[in-house]
Each structure stands twice: as C-alpha cells, then as structure tokens.
C-alpha cells in the first residue's frame, strides 16, 4: 500500500511546486500588464498634448503665411509704384 501512495505523494508535490511556479509567473505577468497599462495611459496623455501643440503650430503657421503674403504684396506694390 505504501508503495502505491509514495509515487502519488511525489506527484502531488511536483504538482504543488508547478502550481506555485505558475502562480508566481501569473503574478509577474499581472504586474507587467499593470505597468504597460500605466505606460499606455501616460503615452495617450502625451500624444494628446502633442496633437494639441501641433494644432497651435498649424494655426501660427497659417497666420505667418498670411502676414508673409500680405507683406509680399506690399513690397511688390512699392516696387511697381517706385518704377513710375
């Protein structure tokens, strides 16, 4: 009877060890997932700020382009008027 129980006890110990290893790996993976989710949230915030900054830059660029165009027209008109 003891001969039959001994292998089962060893198998139980092996399974308990594997179970503990699997549990620890699961905890590590859960921790990694939480860190990745936090990083993603941070990057989303940073991305939103970059997009907002890009929008401001585009508006500034549009304003500068209008001013340059207006200045170019003024300079051209001065040249034409100075020729007459």
JSON list of C-alpha atoms in Angstrom, two decimals:
[
{"chain": "A", "resi": 1, "resn": "UNK", "atom": "CA", "xyz": [0.00, 0.00, 0.00]},
{"chain": "A", "resi": 2, "resn": "UNK", "atom": "CA", "xyz": [2.82, 2.39, 0.88]},
{"chain": "A", "resi": 3, "resn": "UNK", "atom": "CA", "xyz": [4.46, 1.62, -2.46]},
{"chain": "A", "resi": 4, "resn": "UNK", "atom": "CA", "xyz": [1.33, 2.88, -4.25]},
{"chain": "A", "resi": 5, "resn": "UNK", "atom": "CA", "xyz": [0.95, 6.00, -2.15]},
{"chain": "A", "resi": 6, "resn": "UNK", "atom": "CA", "xyz": [4.59, 7.14, -2.37]},
{"chain": "A", "resi": 7, "resn": "UNK", "atom": "CA", "xyz": [4.53, 7.88, -6.13]},
{"chain": "A", "resi": 8, "resn": "UNK", "atom": "CA", "xyz": [1.25, 9.71, -5.72]},
{"chain": "A", "resi": 9, "resn": "UNK", "atom": "CA", "xyz": [2.72, 11.82, -2.92]},
{"chain": "A", "resi": 10, "resn": "UNK", "atom": "CA", "xyz": [5.69, 12.70, -5.15]},
{"chain": "A", "resi": 11, "resn": "UNK", "atom": "CA", "xyz": [3.36, 13.57, -7.99]},
{"chain": "A", "resi": 12, "resn": "UNK", "atom": "CA", "xyz": [1.29, 15.74, -5.64]},
{"chain": "A", "resi": 13, "resn": "UNK", "atom": "CA", "xyz": [4.44, 17.55, -4.50]},
{"chain": "A", "resi": 14, "resn": "UNK", "atom": "CA", "xyz": [5.50, 18.12, -8.11]},
{"chain": "A", "resi": 15, "resn": "UNK", "atom": "CA", "xyz": [2.07, 19.46, -8.97]},
{"chain": "A", "resi": 16, "resn": "UNK", "atom": "CA", "xyz": [2.10, 21.75, -5.94]},
{"chain": "A", "resi": 17, "resn": "UNK", "atom": "CA", "xyz": [5.53, 23.06, -6.97]},
{"chain": "A", "resi": 18, "resn": "UNK", "atom": "CA", "xyz": [4.37, 23.64, -10.54]},
{"chain": "A", "resi": 19, "resn": "UNK", "atom": "CA", "xyz": [1.23, 25.28, -9.26]},
{"chain": "A", "resi": 20, "resn": "UNK", "atom": "CA", "xyz": [3.27, 27.69, -7.12]},
{"chain": "A", "resi": 21, "resn": "UNK", "atom": "CA", "xyz": [5.60, 28.45, -10.05]},
{"chain": "A", "resi": 22, "resn": "UNK", "atom": "CA", "xyz": [2.60, 29.12, -12.28]},
{"chain": "A", "resi": 23, "resn": "UNK", "atom": "CA", "xyz": [1.01, 31.35, -9.64]},
{"chain": "A", "resi": 24, "resn": "UNK", "atom": "CA", "xyz": [4.22, 33.38, -9.31]},
{"chain": "A", "resi": 25, "resn": "UNK", "atom": "CA", "xyz": [4.52, 33.74, -13.09]},
{"chain": "A", "resi": 26, "resn": "UNK", "atom": "CA", "xyz": [0.88, 34.81, -13.20]},
{"chain": "A", "resi": 27, "resn": "UNK", "atom": "CA", "xyz": [1.56, 37.49, -10.59]},
{"chain": "A", "resi": 28, "resn": "UNK", "atom": "CA", "xyz": [4.60, 38.69, -12.54]},
{"chain": "A", "resi": 29, "resn": "UNK", "atom": "CA", "xyz": [2.57, 38.87, -15.75]},
{"chain": "A", "resi": 30, "resn": "UNK", "atom": "CA", "xyz": [-0.23, 40.72, -13.96]},
{"chain": "A", "resi": 31, "resn": "UNK", "atom": "CA", "xyz": [2.32, 43.23, -12.66]},
{"chain": "A", "resi": 32, "resn": "UNK", "atom": "CA", "xyz": [3.80, 43.67, -16.15]},
{"chain": "A", "resi": 33, "resn": "UNK", "atom": "CA", "xyz": [0.32, 44.21, -17.61]},
{"chain": "A", "resi": 34, "resn": "UNK", "atom": "CA", "xyz": [-0.43, 46.87, -15.00]},
{"chain": "A", "resi": 35, "resn": "UNK", "atom": "CA", "xyz": [2.86, 48.64, -15.80]},
{"chain": "A", "resi": 36, "resn": "UNK", "atom": "CA", "xyz": [2.10, 48.51, -19.53]},
{"chain": "A", "resi": 37, "resn": "UNK", "atom": "CA", "xyz": [-1.40, 49.87, -18.99]},
{"chain": "A", "resi": 38, "resn": "UNK", "atom": "CA", "xyz": [0.06, 52.75, -16.95]},
{"chain": "A", "resi": 39, "resn": "UNK", "atom": "CA", "xyz": [2.58, 53.44, -19.72]},
{"chain": "A", "resi": 40, "resn": "UNK", "atom": "CA", "xyz": [-0.15, 53.41, -22.34]},
{"chain": "A", "resi": 41, "resn": "UNK", "atom": "CA", "xyz": [-2.22, 55.88, -20.33]},
{"chain": "A", "resi": 42, "resn": "UNK", "atom": "CA", "xyz": [0.82, 58.15, -19.96]},
{"chain": "A", "resi": 43, "resn": "UNK", "atom": "CA", "xyz": [1.58, 57.97, -23.69]},
{"chain": "A", "resi": 44, "resn": "UNK", "atom": "CA", "xyz": [-2.05, 58.75, -24.53]},
{"chain": "A", "resi": 45, "resn": "UNK", "atom": "CA", "xyz": [-1.83, 61.91, -22.44]},
{"chain": "A", "resi": 46, "resn": "UNK", "atom": "CA", "xyz": [1.47, 62.90, -24.04]},
{"chain": "A", "resi": 47, "resn": "UNK", "atom": "CA", "xyz": [0.07, 62.20, -27.51]},
{"chain": "A", "resi": 48, "resn": "UNK", "atom": "CA", "xyz": [-2.96, 64.38, -26.82]},
{"chain": "A", "resi": 49, "resn": "UNK", "atom": "CA", "xyz": [-0.65, 67.22, -25.75]},
{"chain": "A", "resi": 50, "resn": "UNK", "atom": "CA", "xyz": [1.49, 66.81, -28.88]},
{"chain": "A", "resi": 51, "resn": "UNK", "atom": "CA", "xyz": [-1.60, 66.87, -31.09]},
{"chain": "A", "resi": 52, "resn": "UNK", "atom": "CA", "xyz": [-2.78, 70.00, -29.30]},
{"chain": "A", "resi": 53, "resn": "UNK", "atom": "CA", "xyz": [0.64, 71.63, -29.77]},
{"chain": "A", "resi": 54, "resn": "UNK", "atom": "CA", "xyz": [0.61, 70.66, -33.45]},
{"chain": "A", "resi": 55, "resn": "UNK", "atom": "CA", "xyz": [-2.75, 72.35, -33.87]},
{"chain": "A", "resi": 56, "resn": "UNK", "atom": "CA", "xyz": [-1.41, 75.54, -32.30]},
{"chain": "A", "resi": 57, "resn": "UNK", "atom": "CA", "xyz": [1.66, 75.40, -34.55]},
{"chain": "A", "resi": 58, "resn": "UNK", "atom": "CA", "xyz": [-0.54, 74.94, -37.64]},
{"chain": "A", "resi": 59, "resn": "UNK", "atom": "CA", "xyz": [-2.60, 77.97, -36.65]},
{"chain": "A", "resi": 60, "resn": "UNK", "atom": "CA", "xyz": [0.56, 80.01, -36.05]},
{"chain": "A", "resi": 61, "resn": "UNK", "atom": "CA", "xyz": [1.94, 78.89, -39.41]},
{"chain": "A", "resi": 62, "resn": "UNK", "atom": "CA", "xyz": [-1.26, 79.94, -41.14]},
{"chain": "A", "resi": 63, "resn": "UNK", "atom": "CA", "xyz": [-1.06, 83.37, -39.50]},
{"chain": "A", "resi": 64, "resn": "UNK", "atom": "CA", "xyz": [2.58, 83.78, -40.52]},
{"chain": "A", "resi": 65, "resn": "UNK", "atom": "CA", "xyz": [1.80, 82.69, -44.09]},
{"chain": "A", "resi": 66, "resn": "UNK", "atom": "CA", "xyz": [-0.94, 85.32, -44.31]},
{"chain": "A", "resi": 67, "resn": "UNK", "atom": "CA", "xyz": [1.41, 88.01, -42.97]},
{"chain": "A", "resi": 68, "resn": "UNK", "atom": "CA", "xyz": [4.17, 87.00, -45.39]},
{"chain": "A", "resi": 69, "resn": "UNK", "atom": "CA", "xyz": [1.74, 87.01, -48.30]},
{"chain": "A", "resi": 70, "resn": "UNK", "atom": "CA", "xyz": [0.44, 90.43, -47.30]},
{"chain": "A", "resi": 71, "resn": "UNK", "atom": "CA", "xyz": [3.98, 91.75, -46.91]},
{"chain": "A", "resi": 72, "resn": "UNK", "atom": "CA", "xyz": [4.93, 90.34, -50.30]},
{"chain": "A", "resi": 73, "resn": "UNK", "atom": "CA", "xyz": [2.00, 92.17, -51.89]},
{"chain": "A", "resi": 74, "resn": "UNK", "atom": "CA", "xyz": [3.03, 95.41, -50.18]},
{"chain": "A", "resi": 75, "resn": "UNK", "atom": "CA", "xyz": [6.63, 95.07, -51.31]},
{"chain": "A", "resi": 76, "resn": "UNK", "atom": "CA", "xyz": [5.54, 94.29, -54.85]},
{"chain": "A", "resi": 77, "resn": "UNK", "atom": "CA", "xyz": [3.23, 97.32, -54.92]},
{"chain": "A", "resi": 78, "resn": "UNK", "atom": "CA", "xyz": [6.05, 99.56, -53.63]},
{"chain": "A", "resi": 79, "resn": "UNK", "atom": "CA", "xyz": [8.36, 98.31, -56.36]},
{"chain": "A", "resi": 80, "resn": "UNK", "atom": "CA", "xyz": [5.75, 98.92, -59.01]},
{"chain": "A", "resi": 81, "resn": "UNK", "atom": "CA", "xyz": [4.96, 102.38, -57.69]},
{"chain": "A", "resi": 82, "resn": "UNK", "atom": "CA", "xyz": [8.63, 103.29, -57.46]},
{"chain": "A", "resi": 83, "resn": "UNK", "atom": "CA", "xyz": [9.10, 102.42, -61.12]},
{"chain": "A", "resi": 84, "resn": "UNK", "atom": "CA", "xyz": [6.53, 105.02, -62.15]}
]
